[in-house]
mmCIF file of C-alpha atoms in Angstrom:
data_model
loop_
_atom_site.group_PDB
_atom_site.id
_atom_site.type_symbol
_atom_site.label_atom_id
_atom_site.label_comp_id
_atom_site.label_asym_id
_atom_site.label_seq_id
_atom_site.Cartn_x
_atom_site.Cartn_y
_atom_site.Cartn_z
ATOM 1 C CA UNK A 61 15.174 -16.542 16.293
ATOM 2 C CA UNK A 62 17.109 -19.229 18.724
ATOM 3 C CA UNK A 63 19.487 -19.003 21.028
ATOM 4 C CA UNK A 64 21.941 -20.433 18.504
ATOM 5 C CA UNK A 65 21.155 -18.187 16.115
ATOM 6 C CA UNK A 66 21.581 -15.109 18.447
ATOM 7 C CA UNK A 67 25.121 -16.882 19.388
ATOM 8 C CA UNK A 68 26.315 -17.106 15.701
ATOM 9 C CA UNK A 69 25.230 -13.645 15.254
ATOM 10 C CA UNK A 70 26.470 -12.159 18.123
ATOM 11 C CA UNK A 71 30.226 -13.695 17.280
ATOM 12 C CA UNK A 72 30.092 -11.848 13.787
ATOM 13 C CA UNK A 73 27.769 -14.450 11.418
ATOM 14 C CA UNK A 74 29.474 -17.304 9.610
ATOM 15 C CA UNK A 75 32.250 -15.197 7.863
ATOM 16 C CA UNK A 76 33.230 -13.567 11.210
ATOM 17 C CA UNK A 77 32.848 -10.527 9.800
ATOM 18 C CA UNK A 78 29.947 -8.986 12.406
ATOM 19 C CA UNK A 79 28.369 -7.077 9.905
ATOM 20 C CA UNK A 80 25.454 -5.829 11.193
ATOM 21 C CA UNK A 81 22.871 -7.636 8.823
ATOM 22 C CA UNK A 82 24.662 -10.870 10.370
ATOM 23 C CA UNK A 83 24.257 -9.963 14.569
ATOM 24 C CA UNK A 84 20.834 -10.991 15.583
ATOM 25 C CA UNK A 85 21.405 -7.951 18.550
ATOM 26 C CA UNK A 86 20.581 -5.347 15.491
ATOM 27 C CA UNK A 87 18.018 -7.108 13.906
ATOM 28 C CA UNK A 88 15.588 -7.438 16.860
ATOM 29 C CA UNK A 89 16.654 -4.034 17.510
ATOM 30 C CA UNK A 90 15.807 -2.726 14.098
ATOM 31 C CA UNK A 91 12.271 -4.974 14.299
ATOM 32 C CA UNK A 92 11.650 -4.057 18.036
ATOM 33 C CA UNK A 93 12.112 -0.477 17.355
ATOM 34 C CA UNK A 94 10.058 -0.483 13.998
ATOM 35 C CA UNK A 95 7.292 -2.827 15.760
ATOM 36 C CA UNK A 96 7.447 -0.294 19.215
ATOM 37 C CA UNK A 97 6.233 2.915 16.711
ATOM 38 C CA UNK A 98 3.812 1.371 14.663
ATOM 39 C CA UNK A 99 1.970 -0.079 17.617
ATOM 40 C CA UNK A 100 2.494 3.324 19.672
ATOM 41 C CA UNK A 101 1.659 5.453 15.625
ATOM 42 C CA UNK A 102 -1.523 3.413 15.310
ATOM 43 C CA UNK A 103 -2.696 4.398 19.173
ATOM 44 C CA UNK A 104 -1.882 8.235 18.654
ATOM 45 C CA UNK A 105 -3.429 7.901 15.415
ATOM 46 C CA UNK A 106 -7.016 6.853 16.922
ATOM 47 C CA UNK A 107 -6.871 4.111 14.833
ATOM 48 C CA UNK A 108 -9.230 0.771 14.816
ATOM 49 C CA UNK A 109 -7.629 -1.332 17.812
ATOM 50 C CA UNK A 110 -5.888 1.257 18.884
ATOM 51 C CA UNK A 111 -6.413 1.071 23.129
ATOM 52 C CA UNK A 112 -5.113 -2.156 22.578
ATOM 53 C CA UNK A 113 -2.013 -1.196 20.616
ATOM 54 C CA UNK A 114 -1.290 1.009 23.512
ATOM 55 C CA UNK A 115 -0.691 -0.839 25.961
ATOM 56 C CA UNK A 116 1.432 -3.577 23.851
ATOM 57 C CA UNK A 117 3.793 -0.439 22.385
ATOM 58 C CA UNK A 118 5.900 -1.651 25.295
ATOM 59 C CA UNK A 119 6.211 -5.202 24.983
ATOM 60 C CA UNK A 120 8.716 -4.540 21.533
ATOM 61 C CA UNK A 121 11.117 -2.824 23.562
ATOM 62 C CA UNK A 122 10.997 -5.456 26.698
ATOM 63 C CA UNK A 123 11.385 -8.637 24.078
ATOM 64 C CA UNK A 124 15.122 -6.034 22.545
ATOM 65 C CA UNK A 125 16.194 -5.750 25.801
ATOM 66 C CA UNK A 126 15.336 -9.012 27.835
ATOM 67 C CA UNK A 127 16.384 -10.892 25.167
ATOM 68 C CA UNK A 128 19.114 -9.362 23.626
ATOM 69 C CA UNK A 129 20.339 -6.834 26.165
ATOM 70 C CA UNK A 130 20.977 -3.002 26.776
ATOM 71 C CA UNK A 131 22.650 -2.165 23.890
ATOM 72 C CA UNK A 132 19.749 -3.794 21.532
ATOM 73 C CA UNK A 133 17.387 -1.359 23.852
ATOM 74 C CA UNK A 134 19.199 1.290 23.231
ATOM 75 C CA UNK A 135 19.010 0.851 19.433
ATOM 76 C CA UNK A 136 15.676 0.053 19.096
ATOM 77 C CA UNK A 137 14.823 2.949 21.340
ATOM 78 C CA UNK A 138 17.069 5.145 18.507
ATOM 79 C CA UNK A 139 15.156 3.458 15.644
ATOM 80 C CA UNK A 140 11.568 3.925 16.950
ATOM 81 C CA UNK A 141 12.101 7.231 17.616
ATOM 82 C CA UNK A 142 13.766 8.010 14.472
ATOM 83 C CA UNK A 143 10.381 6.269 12.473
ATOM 84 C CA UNK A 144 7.901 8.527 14.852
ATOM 85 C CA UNK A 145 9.545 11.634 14.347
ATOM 86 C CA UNK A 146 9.809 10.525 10.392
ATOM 87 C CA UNK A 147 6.018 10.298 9.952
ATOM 88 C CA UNK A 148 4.967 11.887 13.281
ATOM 89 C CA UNK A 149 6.088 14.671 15.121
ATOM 90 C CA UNK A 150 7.674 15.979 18.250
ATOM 91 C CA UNK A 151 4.612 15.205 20.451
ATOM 92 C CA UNK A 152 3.822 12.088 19.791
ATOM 93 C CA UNK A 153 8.142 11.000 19.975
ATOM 94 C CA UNK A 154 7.608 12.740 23.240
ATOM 95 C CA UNK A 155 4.508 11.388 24.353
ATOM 96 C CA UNK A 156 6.720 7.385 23.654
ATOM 97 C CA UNK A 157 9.760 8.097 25.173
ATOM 98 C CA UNK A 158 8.151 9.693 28.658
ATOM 99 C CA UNK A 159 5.726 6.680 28.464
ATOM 100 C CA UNK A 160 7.320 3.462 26.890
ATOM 101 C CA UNK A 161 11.284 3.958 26.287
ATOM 102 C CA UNK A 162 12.008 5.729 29.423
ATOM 103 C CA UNK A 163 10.395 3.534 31.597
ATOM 104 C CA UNK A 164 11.100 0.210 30.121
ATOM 105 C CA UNK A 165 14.949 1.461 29.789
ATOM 106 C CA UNK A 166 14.867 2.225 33.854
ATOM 107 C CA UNK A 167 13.087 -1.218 34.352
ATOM 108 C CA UNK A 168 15.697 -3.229 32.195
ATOM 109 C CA UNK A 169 18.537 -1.196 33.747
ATOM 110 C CA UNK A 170 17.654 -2.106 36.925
ATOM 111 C CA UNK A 171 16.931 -5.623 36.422
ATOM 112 C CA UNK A 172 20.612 -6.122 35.006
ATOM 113 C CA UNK A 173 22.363 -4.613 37.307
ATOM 114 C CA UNK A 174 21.556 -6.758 40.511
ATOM 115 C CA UNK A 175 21.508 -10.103 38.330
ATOM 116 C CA UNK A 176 18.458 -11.614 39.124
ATOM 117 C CA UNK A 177 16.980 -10.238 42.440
ATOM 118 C CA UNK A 178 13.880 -8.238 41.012
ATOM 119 C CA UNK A 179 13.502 -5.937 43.982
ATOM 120 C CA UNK A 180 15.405 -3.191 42.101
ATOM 121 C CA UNK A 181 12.727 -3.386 39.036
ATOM 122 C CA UNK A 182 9.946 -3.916 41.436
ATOM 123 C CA UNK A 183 11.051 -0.776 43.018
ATOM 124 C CA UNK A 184 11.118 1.275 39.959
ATOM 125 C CA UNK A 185 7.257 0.439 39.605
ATOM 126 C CA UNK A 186 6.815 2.971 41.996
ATOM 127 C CA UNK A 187 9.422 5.432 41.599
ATOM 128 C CA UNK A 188 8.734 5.818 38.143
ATOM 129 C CA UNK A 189 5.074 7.143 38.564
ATOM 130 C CA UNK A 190 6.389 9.114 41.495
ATOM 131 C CA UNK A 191 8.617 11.305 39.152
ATOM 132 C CA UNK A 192 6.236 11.172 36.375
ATOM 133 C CA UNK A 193 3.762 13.034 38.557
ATOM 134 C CA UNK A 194 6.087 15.289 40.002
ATOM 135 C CA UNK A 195 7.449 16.339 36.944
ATOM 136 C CA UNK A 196 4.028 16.971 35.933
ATOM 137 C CA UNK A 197 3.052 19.116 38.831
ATOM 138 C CA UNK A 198 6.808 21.059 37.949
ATOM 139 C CA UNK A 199 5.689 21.470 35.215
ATOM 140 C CA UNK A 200 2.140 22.879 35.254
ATOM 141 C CA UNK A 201 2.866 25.028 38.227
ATOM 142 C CA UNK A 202 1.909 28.130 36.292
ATOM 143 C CA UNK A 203 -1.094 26.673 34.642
ATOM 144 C CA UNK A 204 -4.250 27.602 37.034
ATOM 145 C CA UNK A 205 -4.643 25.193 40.015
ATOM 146 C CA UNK A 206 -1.340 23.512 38.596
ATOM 147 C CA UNK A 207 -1.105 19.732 38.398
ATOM 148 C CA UNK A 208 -4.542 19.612 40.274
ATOM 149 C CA UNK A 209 -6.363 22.415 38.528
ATOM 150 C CA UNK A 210 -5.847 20.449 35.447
ATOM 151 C CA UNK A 211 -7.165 17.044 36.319
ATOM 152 C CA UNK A 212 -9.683 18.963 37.378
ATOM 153 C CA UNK A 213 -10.676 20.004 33.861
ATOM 154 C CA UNK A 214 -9.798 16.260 32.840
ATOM 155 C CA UNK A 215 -12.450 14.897 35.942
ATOM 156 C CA UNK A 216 -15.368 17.474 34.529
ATOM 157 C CA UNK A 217 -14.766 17.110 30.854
ATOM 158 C CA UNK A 218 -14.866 13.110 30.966
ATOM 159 C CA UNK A 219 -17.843 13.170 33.160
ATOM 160 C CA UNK A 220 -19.679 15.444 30.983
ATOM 161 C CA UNK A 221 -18.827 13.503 27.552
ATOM 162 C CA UNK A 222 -20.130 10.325 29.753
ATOM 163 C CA UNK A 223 -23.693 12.198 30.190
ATOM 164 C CA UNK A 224 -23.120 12.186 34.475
ATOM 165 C CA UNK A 225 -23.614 15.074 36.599
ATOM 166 C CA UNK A 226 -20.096 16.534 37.432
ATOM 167 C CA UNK A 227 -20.811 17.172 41.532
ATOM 168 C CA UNK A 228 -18.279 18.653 43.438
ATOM 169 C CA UNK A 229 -17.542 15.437 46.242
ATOM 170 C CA UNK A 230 -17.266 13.472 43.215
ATOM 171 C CA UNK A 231 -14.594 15.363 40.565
ATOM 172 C CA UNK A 232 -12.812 16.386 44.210
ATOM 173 C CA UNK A 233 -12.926 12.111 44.442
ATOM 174 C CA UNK A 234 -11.496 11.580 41.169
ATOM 175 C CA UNK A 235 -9.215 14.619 41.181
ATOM 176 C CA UNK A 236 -7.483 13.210 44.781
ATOM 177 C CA UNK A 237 -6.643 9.782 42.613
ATOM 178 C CA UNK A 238 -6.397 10.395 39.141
ATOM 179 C CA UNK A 239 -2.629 10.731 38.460
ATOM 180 C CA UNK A 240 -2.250 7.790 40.926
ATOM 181 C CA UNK A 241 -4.536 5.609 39.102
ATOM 182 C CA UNK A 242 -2.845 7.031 35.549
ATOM 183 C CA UNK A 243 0.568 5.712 37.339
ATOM 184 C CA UNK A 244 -1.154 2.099 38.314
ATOM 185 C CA UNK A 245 -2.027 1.113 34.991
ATOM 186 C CA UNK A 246 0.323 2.365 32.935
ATOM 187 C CA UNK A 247 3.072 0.484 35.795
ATOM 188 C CA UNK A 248 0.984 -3.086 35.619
ATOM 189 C CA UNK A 249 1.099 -2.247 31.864
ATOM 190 C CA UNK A 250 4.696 -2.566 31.857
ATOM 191 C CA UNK A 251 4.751 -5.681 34.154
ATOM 192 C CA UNK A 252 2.392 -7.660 32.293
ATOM 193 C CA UNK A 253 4.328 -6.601 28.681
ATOM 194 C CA UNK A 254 7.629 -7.529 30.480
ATOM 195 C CA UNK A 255 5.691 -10.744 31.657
ATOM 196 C CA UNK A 256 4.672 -11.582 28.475
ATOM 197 C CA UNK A 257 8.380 -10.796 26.492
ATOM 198 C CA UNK A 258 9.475 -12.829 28.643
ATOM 199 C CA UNK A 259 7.450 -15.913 28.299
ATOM 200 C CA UNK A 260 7.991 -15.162 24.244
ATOM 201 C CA UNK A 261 11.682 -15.476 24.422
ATOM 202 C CA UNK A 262 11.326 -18.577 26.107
ATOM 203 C CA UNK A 263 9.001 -20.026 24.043
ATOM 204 C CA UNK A 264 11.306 -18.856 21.128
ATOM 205 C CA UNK A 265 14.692 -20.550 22.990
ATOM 206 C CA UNK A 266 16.464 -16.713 23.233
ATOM 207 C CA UNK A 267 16.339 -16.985 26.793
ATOM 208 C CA UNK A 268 16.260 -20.097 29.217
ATOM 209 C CA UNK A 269 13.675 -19.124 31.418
ATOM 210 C CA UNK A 270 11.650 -16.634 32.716
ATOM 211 C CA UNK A 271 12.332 -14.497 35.538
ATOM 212 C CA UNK A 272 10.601 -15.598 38.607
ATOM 213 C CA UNK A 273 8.074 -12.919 38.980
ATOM 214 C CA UNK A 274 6.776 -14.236 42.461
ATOM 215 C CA UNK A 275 10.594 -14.119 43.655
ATOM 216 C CA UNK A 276 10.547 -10.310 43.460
ATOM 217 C CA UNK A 277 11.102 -8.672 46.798
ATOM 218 C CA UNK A 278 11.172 -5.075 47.467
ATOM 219 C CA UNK A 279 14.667 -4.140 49.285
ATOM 220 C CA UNK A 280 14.331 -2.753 53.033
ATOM 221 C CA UNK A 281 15.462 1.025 52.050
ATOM 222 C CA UNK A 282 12.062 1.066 49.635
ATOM 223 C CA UNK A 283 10.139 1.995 52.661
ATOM 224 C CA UNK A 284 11.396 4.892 53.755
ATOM 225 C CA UNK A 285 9.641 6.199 50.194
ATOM 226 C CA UNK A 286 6.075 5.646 50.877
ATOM 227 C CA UNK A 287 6.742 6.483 54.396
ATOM 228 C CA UNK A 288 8.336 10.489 53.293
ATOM 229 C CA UNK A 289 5.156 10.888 50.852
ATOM 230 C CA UNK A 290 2.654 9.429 53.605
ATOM 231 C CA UNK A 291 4.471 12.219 55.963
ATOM 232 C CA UNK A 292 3.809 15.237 53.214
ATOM 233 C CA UNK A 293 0.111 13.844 52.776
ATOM 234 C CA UNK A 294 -0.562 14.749 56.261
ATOM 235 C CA UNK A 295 1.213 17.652 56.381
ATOM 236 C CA UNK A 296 -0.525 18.803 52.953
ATOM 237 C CA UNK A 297 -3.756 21.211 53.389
ATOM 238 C CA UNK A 298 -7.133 18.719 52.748
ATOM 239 C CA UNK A 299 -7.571 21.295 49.593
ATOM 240 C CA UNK A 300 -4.468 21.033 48.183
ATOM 241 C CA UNK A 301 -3.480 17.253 48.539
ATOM 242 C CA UNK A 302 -3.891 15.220 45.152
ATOM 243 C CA UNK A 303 -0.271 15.686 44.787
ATOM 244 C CA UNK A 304 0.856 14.323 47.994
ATOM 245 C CA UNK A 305 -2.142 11.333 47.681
ATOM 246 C CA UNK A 306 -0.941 10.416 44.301
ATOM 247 C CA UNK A 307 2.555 10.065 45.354
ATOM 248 C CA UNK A 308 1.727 8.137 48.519
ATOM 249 C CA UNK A 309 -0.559 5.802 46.177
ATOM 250 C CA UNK A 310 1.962 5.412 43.472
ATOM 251 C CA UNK A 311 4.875 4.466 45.646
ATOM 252 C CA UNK A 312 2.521 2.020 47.611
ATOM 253 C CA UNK A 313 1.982 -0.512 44.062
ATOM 254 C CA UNK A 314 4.951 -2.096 44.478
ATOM 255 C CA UNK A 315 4.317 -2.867 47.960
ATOM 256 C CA UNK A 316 0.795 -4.127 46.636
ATOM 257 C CA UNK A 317 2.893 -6.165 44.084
ATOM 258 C CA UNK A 318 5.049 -7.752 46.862
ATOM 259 C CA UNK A 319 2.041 -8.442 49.236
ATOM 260 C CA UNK A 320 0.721 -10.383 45.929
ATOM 261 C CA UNK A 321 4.257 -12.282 45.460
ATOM 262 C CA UNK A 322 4.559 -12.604 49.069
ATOM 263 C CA UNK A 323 0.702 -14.213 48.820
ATOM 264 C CA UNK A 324 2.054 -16.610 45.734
ATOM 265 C CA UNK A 325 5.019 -17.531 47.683
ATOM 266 C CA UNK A 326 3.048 -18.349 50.886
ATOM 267 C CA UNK A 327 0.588 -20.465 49.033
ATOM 268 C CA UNK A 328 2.941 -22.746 46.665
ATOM 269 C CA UNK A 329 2.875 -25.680 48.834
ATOM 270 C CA UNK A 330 -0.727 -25.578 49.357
ATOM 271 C CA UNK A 331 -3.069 -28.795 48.076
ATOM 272 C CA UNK A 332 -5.618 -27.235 45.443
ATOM 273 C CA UNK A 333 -3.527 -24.155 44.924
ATOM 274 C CA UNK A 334 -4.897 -23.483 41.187
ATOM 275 C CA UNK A 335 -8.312 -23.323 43.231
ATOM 276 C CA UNK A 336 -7.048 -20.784 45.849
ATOM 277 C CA UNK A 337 -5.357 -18.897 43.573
ATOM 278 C CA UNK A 338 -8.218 -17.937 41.559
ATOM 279 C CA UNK A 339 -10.316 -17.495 44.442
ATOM 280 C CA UNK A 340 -8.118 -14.708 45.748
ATOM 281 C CA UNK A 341 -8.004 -13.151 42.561
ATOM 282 C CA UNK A 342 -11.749 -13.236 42.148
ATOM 283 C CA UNK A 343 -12.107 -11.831 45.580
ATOM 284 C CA UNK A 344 -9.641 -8.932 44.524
ATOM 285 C CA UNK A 345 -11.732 -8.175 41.585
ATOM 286 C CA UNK A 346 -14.672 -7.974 43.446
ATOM 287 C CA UNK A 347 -13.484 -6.305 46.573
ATOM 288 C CA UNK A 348 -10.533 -4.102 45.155
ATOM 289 C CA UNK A 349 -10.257 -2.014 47.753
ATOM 290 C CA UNK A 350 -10.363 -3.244 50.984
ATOM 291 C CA UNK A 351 -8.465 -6.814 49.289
ATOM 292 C CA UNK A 352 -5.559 -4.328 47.957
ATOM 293 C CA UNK A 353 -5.137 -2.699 51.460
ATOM 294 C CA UNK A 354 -4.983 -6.437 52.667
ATOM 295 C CA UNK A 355 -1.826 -7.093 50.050
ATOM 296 C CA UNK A 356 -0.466 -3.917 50.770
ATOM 297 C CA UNK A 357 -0.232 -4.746 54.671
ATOM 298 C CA UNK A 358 0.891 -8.084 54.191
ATOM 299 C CA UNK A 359 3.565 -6.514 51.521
ATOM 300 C CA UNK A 360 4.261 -4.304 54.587
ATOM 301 C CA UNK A 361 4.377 -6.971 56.725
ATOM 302 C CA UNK A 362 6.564 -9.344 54.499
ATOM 303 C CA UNK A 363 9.456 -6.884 53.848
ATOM 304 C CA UNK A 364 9.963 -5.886 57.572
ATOM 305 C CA UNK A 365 9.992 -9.680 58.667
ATOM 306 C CA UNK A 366 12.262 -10.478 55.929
ATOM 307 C CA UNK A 367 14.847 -7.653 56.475
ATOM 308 C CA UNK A 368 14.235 -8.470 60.457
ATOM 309 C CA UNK A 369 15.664 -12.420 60.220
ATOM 310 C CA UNK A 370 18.344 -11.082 57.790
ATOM 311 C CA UNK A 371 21.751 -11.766 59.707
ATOM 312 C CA UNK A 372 24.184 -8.458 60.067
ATOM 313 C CA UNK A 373 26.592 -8.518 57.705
ATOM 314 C CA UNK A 374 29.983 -9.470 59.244
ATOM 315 C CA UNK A 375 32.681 -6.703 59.963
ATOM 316 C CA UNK A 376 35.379 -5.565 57.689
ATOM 317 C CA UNK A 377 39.087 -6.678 58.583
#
């Protein structure tokens, strides 16, 4: 579908008369939505491929509302759920609006409403998780141990189904980062879908070009996030702080993601770039840890600086 064609469709079809089988906003609506729950179906289903039609269930719903804009989100949104509730149920709708059409709605929200700056989007990367494990810990507060007690169970029963010794130090380990970890990959999920719907449209002429990803910059006020959650981790008890941790971690990947942008920005000019480029990524692979609290500084680092040369804004008459 071209950008012509979404322009004829979008002023009614030939006839004018903007019947809905003539507006290409509907149609790749109607296919995004019906594409989004068979790819999410087949991964509750436990079907054949199905870990890898997980994490693509998103990438529907980016390609509706990228391309074709809030209101074809919206309606896709409507139609996938309508088709999993058909021939699902309740749980599994659930289970694809808390994880795919909620957050990909926020994300395209916020990436139309400050035309293209990306620092609201590449905010929501964090915020998103954030809630999603708050909610979570709302929610379970009556279960024993609450949010915690529960990965708890999670940490012991995938150990023992993997045949290793479930030690304390070590489901107290994965207990303190679980959630946070849930929130990384299920947020660089999102990124690379909306990455890829993106380079898809533009292949396809719906869009002239993709946003520039390595443009993204976190606004100044994002701080003040990681910096509340890093202030409850310390206050929290060293028993009771998975909740706190996770939160601190999950608002921290977008900083992560602007220490990488900031790393692609700093780098473009450089001779044998394609070489250093996949150096550093190697090196992150390799060294994920101490190479992602090196991005996360220089994210730090990057956002103050920027906000610091910013000139004050001048005063109202």
């Amino acid at each position: 579908m071209t950008a012509d064609s979404m322009q004829t469709g979008q002023q009614g079809g030939p006839t004018g008369g903007g019947r809905v089988a003539s507006d290409a906003r509907w149609l790749a609506a109607g296919a995004a939505g019906l594409a989004a729950a068979v790819l999410a179906m087949w991964a509750f289903r436990g079907l054949p491929g199905g870990a890898i039609a997980l994490w693509v269930s998103a990438l529907p719903l980016f390609m509706a509302g990228l391309g074709f804009g809030l209101p074809a989100l919206i309606a896709s949104i409507a139609v996938a759920s309508f088709a999993l509730l058909l021939v699902g149920n309740a749980l599994m709708l659930g289970l694809f609006l808390a994880a795919f059409a909620a957050p990909v709605l926020t994300l395209v929200v916020a990436a139309s409403t400050r035309g293209p700056n990306l620092g609201p989007p590449f905010a929501m990367l964090g915020v998103i998780p954030a809630l999603g494990i708050a909610a979570a810990a709302i929610l379970l507060a009556d279960s024993p141990g609450g949010l915690e007690g529960e990965m708890r169970r999670a940490a012991e029963l995938g150990l023992s189904r993997l045949g290793l010794p479930a030690g304390e130090a070590m489901v107290a380990d994965l207990v303190r980062v679980k959630a946070a970890a849930i929130g990384f990959w299920v947020m660089i999920a999102l990124l690379v879908n909306a990455a890829g719907a993106a380079a898809l449209l533009v292949r396809a002429g719906v869009i002239a070009a993709a946003p520039a990803w390595r443009e993204a910059r976190l606004p100044a006020w994002y701080l003040l996030l990681p910096a509340l959650a890093a202030l409850a981790w310390l206050a929290a008890d060293a028993s009771t702080d998975a909740v706190p941790l996770s939160l601190l971690l999950s608002l921290l990947v977008p900083v992560f993601l602007h220490g990488v942008a900031a790393f692609h920005r700093a780098t473009r000019t450089l001779r044998g770039r394609p070489m250093v480029m996949g150096g550093a990524y190697t090196a992150l692979l390799i060294f994920a840890v101490p190479l992602a609290l090196a991005a996360t500084g220089f994210g730090l680092f990057d956002i103050v600086n920027a906000n610091r040369g910013r000139p004050a804004p001048p005063p109202h008459s």
